[in-house]
PDB file of C-alpha atoms in Angstrom:
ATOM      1  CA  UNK A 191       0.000   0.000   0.000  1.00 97.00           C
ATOM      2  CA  UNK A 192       1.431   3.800  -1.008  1.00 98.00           C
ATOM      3  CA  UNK A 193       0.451   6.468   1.488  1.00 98.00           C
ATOM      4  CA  UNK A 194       1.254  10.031  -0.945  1.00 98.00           C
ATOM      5  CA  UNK A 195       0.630  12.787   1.840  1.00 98.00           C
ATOM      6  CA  UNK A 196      -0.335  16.331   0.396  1.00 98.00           C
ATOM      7  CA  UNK A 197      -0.921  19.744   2.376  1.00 97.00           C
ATOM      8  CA  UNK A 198      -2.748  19.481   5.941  1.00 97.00           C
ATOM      9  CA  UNK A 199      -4.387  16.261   6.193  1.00 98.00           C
ATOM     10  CA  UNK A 200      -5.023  15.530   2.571  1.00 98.00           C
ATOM     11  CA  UNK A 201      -3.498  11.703   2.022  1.00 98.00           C
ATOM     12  CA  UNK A 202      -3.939   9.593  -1.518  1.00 98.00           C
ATOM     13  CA  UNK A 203      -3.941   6.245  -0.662  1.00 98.00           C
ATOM     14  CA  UNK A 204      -2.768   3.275  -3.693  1.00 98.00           C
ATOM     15  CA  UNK A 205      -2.959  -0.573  -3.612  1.00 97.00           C
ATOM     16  CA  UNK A 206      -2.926  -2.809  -6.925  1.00 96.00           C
ATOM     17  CA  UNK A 207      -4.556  -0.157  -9.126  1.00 96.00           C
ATOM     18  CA  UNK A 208      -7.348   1.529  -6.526  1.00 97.00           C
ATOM     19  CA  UNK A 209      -6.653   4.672  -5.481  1.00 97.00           C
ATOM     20  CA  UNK A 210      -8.801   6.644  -2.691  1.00 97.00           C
ATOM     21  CA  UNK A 211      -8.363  10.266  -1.465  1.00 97.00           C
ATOM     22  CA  UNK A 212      -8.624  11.562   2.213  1.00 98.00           C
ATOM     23  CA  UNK A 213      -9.459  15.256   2.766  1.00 98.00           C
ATOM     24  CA  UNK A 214      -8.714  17.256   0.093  1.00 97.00           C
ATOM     25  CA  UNK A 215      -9.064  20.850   2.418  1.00 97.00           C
ATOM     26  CA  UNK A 216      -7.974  24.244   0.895  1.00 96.00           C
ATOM     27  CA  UNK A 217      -4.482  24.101   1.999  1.00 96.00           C
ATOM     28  CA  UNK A 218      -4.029  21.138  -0.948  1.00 96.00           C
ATOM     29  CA  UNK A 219      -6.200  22.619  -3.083  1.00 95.00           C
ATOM     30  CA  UNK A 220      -4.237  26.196  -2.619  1.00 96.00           C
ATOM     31  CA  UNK A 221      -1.217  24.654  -4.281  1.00 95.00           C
ATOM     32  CA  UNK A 222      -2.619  22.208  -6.443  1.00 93.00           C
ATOM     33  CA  UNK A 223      -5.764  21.432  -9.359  1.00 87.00           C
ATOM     34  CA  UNK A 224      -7.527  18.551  -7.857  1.00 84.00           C
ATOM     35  CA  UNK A 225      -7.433  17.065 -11.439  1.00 84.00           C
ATOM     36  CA  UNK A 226      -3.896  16.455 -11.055  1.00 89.00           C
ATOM     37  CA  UNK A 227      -4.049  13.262  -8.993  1.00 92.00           C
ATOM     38  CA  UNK A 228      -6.165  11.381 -11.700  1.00 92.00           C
ATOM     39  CA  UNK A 229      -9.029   9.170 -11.562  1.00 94.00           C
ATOM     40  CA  UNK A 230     -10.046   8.296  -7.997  1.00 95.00           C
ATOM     41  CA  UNK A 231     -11.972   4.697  -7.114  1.00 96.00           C
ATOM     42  CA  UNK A 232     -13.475   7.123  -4.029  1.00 96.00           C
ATOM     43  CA  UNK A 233     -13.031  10.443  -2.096  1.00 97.00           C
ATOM     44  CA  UNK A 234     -13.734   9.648   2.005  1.00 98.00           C
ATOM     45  CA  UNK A 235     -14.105  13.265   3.872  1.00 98.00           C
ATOM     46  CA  UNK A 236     -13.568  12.791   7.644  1.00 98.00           C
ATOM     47  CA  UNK A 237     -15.616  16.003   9.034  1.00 98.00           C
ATOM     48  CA  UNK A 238     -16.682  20.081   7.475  1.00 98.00           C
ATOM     49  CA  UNK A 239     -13.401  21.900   8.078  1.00 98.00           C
ATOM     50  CA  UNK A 240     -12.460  23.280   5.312  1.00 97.00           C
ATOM     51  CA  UNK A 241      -8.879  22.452   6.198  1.00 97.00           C
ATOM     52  CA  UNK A 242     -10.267  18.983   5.347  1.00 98.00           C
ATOM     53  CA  UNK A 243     -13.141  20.092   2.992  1.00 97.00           C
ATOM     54  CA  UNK A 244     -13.089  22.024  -0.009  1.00 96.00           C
ATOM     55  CA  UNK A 245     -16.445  22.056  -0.884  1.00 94.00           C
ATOM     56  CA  UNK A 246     -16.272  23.716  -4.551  1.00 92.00           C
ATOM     57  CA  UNK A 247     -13.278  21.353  -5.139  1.00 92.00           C
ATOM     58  CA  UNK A 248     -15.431  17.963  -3.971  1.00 93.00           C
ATOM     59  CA  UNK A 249     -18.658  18.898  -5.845  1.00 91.00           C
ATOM     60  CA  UNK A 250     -15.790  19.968  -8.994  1.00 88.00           C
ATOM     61  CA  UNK A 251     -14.500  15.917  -8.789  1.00 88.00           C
ATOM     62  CA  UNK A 252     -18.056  14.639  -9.109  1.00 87.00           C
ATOM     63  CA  UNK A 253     -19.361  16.736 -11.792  1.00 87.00           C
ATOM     64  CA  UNK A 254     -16.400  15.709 -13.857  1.00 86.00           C
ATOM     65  CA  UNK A 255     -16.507  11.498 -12.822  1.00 84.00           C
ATOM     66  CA  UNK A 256     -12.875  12.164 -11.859  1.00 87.00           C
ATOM     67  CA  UNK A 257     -14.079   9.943  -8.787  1.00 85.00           C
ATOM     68  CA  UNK A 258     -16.810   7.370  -8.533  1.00 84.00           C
ATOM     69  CA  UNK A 259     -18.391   8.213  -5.001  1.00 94.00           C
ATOM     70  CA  UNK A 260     -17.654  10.539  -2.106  1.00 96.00           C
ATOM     71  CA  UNK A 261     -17.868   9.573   1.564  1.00 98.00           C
ATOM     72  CA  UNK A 262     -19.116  12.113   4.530  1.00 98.00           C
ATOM     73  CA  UNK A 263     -20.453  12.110   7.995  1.00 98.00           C
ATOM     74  CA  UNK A 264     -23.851  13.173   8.485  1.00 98.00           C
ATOM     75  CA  UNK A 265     -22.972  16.912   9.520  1.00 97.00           C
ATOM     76  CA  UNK A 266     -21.029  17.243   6.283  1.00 98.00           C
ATOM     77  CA  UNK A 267     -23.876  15.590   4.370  1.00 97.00           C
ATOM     78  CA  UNK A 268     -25.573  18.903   5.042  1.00 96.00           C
ATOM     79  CA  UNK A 269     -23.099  21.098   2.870  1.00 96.00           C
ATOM     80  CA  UNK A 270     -22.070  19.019   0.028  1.00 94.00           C
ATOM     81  CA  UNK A 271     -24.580  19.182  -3.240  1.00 89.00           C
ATOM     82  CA  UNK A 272     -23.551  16.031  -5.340  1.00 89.00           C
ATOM     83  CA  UNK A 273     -26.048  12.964  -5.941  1.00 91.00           C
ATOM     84  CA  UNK A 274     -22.730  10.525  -5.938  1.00 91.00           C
ATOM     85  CA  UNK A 275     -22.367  11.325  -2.098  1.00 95.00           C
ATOM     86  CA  UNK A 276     -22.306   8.395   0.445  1.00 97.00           C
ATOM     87  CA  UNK A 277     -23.448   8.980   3.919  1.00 98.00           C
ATOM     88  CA  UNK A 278     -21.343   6.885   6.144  1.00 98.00           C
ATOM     89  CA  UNK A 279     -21.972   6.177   9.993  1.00 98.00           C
ATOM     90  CA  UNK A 280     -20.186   4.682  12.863  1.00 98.00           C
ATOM     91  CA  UNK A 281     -18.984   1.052  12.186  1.00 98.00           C
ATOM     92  CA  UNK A 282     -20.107   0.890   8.608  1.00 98.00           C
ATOM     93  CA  UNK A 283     -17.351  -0.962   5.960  1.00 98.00           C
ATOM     94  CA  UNK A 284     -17.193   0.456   2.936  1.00 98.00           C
ATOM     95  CA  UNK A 285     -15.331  -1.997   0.086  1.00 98.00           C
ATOM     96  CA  UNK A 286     -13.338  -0.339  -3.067  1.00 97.00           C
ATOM     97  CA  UNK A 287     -11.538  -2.087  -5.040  1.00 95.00           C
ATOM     98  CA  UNK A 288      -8.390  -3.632  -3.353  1.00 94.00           C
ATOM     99  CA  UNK A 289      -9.604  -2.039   0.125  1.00 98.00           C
ATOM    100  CA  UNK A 290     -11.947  -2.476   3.006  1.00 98.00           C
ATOM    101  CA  UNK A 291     -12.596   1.330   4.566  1.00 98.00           C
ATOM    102  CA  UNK A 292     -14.191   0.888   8.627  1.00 98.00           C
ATOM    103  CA  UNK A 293     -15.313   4.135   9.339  1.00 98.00           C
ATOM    104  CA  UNK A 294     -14.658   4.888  13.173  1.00 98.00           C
ATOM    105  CA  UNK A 295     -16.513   8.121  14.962  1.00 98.00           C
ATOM    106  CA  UNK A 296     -14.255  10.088  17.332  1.00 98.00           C
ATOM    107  CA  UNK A 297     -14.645  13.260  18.685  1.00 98.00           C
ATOM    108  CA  UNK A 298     -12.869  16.438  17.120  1.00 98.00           C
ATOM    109  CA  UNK A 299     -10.476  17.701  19.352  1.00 96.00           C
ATOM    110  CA  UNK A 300     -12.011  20.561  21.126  1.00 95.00           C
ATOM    111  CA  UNK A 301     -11.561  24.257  19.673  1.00 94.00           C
ATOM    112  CA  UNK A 302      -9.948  27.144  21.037  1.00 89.00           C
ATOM    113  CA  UNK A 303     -12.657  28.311  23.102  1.00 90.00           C
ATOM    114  CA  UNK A 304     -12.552  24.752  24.796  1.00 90.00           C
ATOM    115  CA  UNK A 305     -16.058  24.233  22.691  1.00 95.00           C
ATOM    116  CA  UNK A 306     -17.069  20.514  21.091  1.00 95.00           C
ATOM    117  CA  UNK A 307     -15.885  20.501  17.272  1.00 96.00           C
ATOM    118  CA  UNK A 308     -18.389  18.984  14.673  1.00 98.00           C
ATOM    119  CA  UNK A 309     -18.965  15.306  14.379  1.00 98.00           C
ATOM    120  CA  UNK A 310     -15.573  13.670  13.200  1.00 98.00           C
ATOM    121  CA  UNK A 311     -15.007  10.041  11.594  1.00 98.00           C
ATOM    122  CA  UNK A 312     -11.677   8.359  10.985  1.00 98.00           C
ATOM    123  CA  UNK A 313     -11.073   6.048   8.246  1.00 99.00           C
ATOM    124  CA  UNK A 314      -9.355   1.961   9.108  1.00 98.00           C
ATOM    125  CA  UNK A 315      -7.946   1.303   5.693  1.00 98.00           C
ATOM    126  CA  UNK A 316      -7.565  -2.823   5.374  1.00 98.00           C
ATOM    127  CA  UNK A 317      -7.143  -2.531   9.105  1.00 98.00           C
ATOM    128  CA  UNK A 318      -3.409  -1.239   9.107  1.00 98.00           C
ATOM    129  CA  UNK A 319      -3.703   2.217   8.536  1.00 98.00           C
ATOM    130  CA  UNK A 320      -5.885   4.904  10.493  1.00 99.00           C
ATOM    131  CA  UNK A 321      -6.615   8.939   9.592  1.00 99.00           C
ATOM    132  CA  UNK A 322      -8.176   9.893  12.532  1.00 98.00           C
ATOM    133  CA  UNK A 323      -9.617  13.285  10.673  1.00 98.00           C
ATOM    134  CA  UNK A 324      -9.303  15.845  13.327  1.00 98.00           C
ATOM    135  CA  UNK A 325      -9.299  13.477  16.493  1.00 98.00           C
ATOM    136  CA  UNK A 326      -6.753  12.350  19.492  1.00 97.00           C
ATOM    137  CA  UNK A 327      -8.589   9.738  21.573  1.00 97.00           C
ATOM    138  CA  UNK A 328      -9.792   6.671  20.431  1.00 98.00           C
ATOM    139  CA  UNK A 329      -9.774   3.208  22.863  1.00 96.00           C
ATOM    140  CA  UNK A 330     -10.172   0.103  21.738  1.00 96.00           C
ATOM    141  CA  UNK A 331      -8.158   0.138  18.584  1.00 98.00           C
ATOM    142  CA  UNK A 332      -4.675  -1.562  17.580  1.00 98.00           C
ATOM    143  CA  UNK A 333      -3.171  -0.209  14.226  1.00 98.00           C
ATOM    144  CA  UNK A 334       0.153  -0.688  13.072  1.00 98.00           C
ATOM    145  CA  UNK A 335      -0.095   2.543  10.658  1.00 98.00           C
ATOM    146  CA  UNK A 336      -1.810   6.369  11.923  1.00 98.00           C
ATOM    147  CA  UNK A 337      -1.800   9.465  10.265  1.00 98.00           C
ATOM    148  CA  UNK A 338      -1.324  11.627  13.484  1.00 98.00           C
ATOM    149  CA  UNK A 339      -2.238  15.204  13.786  1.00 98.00           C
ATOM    150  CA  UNK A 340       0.502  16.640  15.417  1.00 97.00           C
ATOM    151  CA  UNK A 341      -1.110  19.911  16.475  1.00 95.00           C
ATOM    152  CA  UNK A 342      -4.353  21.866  16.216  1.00 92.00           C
ATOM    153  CA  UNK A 343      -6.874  23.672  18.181  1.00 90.00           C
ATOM    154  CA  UNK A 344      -6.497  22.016  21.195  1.00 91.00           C
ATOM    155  CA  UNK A 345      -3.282  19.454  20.690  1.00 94.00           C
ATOM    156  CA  UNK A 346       0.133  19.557  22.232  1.00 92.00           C
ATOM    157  CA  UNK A 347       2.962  17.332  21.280  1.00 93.00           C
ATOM    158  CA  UNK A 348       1.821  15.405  24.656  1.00 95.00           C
ATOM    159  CA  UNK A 349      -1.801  15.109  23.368  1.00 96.00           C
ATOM    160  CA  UNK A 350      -0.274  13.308  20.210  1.00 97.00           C
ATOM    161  CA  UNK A 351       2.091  11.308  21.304  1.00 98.00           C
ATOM    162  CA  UNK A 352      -0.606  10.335  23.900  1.00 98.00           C
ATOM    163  CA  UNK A 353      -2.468   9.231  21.273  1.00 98.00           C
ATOM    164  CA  UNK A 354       0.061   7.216  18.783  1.00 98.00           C
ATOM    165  CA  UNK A 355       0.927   5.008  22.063  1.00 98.00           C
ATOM    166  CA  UNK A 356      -3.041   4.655  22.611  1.00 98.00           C
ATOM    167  CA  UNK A 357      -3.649   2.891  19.633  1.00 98.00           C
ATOM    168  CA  UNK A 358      -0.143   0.876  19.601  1.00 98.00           C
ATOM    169  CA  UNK A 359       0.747   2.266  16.195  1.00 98.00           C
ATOM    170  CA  UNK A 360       4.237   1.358  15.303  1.00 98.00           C
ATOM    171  CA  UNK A 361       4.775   3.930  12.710  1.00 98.00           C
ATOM    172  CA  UNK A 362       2.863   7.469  12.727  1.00 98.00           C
ATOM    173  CA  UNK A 363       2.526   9.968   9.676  1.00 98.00           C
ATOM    174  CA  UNK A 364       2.869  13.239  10.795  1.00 98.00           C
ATOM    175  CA  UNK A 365      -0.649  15.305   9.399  1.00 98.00           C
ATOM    176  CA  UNK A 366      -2.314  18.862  10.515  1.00 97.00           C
ATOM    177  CA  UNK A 367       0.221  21.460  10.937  1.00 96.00           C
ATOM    178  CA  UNK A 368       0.336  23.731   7.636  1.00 94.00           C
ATOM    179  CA  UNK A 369      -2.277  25.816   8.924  1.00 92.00           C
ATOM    180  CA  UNK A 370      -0.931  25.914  12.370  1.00 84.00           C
ATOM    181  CA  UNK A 371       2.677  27.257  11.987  1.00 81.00           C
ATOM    182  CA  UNK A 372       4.101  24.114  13.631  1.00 87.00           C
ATOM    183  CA  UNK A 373       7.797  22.721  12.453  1.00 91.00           C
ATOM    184  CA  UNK A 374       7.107  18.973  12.291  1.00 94.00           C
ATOM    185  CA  UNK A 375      11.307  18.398  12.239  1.00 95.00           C
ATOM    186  CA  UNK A 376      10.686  19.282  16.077  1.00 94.00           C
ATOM    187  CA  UNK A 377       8.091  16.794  16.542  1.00 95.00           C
ATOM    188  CA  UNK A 378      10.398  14.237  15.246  1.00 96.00           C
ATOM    189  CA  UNK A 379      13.252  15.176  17.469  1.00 95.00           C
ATOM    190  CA  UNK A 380      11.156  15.246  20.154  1.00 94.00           C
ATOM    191  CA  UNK A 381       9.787  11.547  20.025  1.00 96.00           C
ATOM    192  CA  UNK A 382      13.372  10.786  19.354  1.00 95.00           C
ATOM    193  CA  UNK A 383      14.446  12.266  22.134  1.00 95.00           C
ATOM    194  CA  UNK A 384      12.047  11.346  24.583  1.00 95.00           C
ATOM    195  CA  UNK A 385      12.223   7.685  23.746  1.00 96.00           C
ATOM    196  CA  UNK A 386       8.729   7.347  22.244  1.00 97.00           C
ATOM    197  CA  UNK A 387       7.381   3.237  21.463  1.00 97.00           C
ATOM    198  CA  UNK A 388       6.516   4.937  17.982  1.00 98.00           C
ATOM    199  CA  UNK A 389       8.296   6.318  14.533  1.00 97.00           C
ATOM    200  CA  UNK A 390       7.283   9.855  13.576  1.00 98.00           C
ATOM    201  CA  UNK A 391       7.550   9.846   9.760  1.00 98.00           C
ATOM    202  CA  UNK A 392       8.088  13.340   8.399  1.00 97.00           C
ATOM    203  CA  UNK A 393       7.121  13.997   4.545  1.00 97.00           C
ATOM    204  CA  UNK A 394       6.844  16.830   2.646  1.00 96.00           C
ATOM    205  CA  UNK A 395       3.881  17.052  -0.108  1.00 96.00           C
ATOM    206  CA  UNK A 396       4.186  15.242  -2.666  1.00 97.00           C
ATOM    207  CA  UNK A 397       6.227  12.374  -1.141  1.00 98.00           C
ATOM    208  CA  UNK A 398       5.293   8.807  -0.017  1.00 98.00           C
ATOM    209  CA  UNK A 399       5.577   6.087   1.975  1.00 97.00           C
ATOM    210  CA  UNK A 400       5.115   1.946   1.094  1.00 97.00           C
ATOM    211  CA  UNK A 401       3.587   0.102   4.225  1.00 95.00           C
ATOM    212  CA  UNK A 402       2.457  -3.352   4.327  1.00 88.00           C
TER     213      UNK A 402
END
């Protein structure tokens, strides 16, 4: 499997021909035309950031059949005008291709104001890899593979790395700080340096990592 990370949280995710995209937000679509990635098996959207959710961008890849179906939680449901949406809910599994998608519902870390965010899924890609959308707390999962948001409203390097060891991941893709001003090499140094159970992988858009 070839995890391609782009700008924020936006990941493309390959395996034996099927390709699926993970929040394409404005910081990707900023820097690049959506049409560039090619034909996408399916678009999954984990909550109605636009960080995470570029609305005009989403409804663009539909009217064009540049992807077959897009994926969102109820709340983002509400914003998206497409008839090739999906409407996923906690525990469904959603099959393309060459993978098996579990969506998981976590919460969104809380905002600045210490305020709920909207209603969040994460994505289980053939149970090895995990994008957690915009959430830091999860129990009851084991995944070898997470896309870990390093910072955000309300998350310190302590609330991630909290999180990585919580779900036993072995390595962790560093996602979520282009918006945020944060220098991911210091992320890296400091799980290096503090001895953490888990690798921080570092990549800079465009680039990608093979997992198995």
């Amino acid at each position: 499997m070839k995890v391609t990370k782009y700008e924020q949280s936006c990941l493309l995710i390959e395996h034996d021909g099927t390709r699926i995209l993970i929040d394409p937000g404005f910081p990707f679509t900023d820097k690049h035309k959506i049409t560039e990635l090619g034909k996408l098996d399916a678009v999954f959207l984990t909550h109605e950031h636009p960080d995470h959710f570029d609305q005009k961008a989403c409804e663009k890849l539909m009217a064009t059949d540049q992807a077959h179906k897009i994926h969102v939680n109820e709340s983002t449901d509400k914003l998206l005008d497409t008839p090739h949406k999906i409407v996923v809910k906690d525990k469904d599994t959603i099959k393309v291709g060459k993978f098996e998608v579990k969506v998981i519902e976590l919460p969104h870390c809380l905002m600045p104001d210490g305020s709920e965010g909207p209603q969040n899924v994460g994505y289980l890609v053939n149970d090895i890899f995990f994008h957690p959308g915009d959430g830091i707390d999860l129990s009851g999962l084991s995944v070898k593979y997470l896309a870990l948001p390093i910072t955000g409203p309300d998350v310190s390097p302590k609330d991630a790395f909290a999180f990585a060891k919580q779900v036993s991941a072995e390595k962790a893709l560093a996602i979520h700080y282009d918006t945020w001003g944060a220098f991911p090499d210091y992320y890296q140094d400091r799980a290096n340096a503090t001895g953490q159970p888990f690798e921080l992988v570092i990549l800079e858009p465009g680039q990608s990592i093979e997992i198995e």
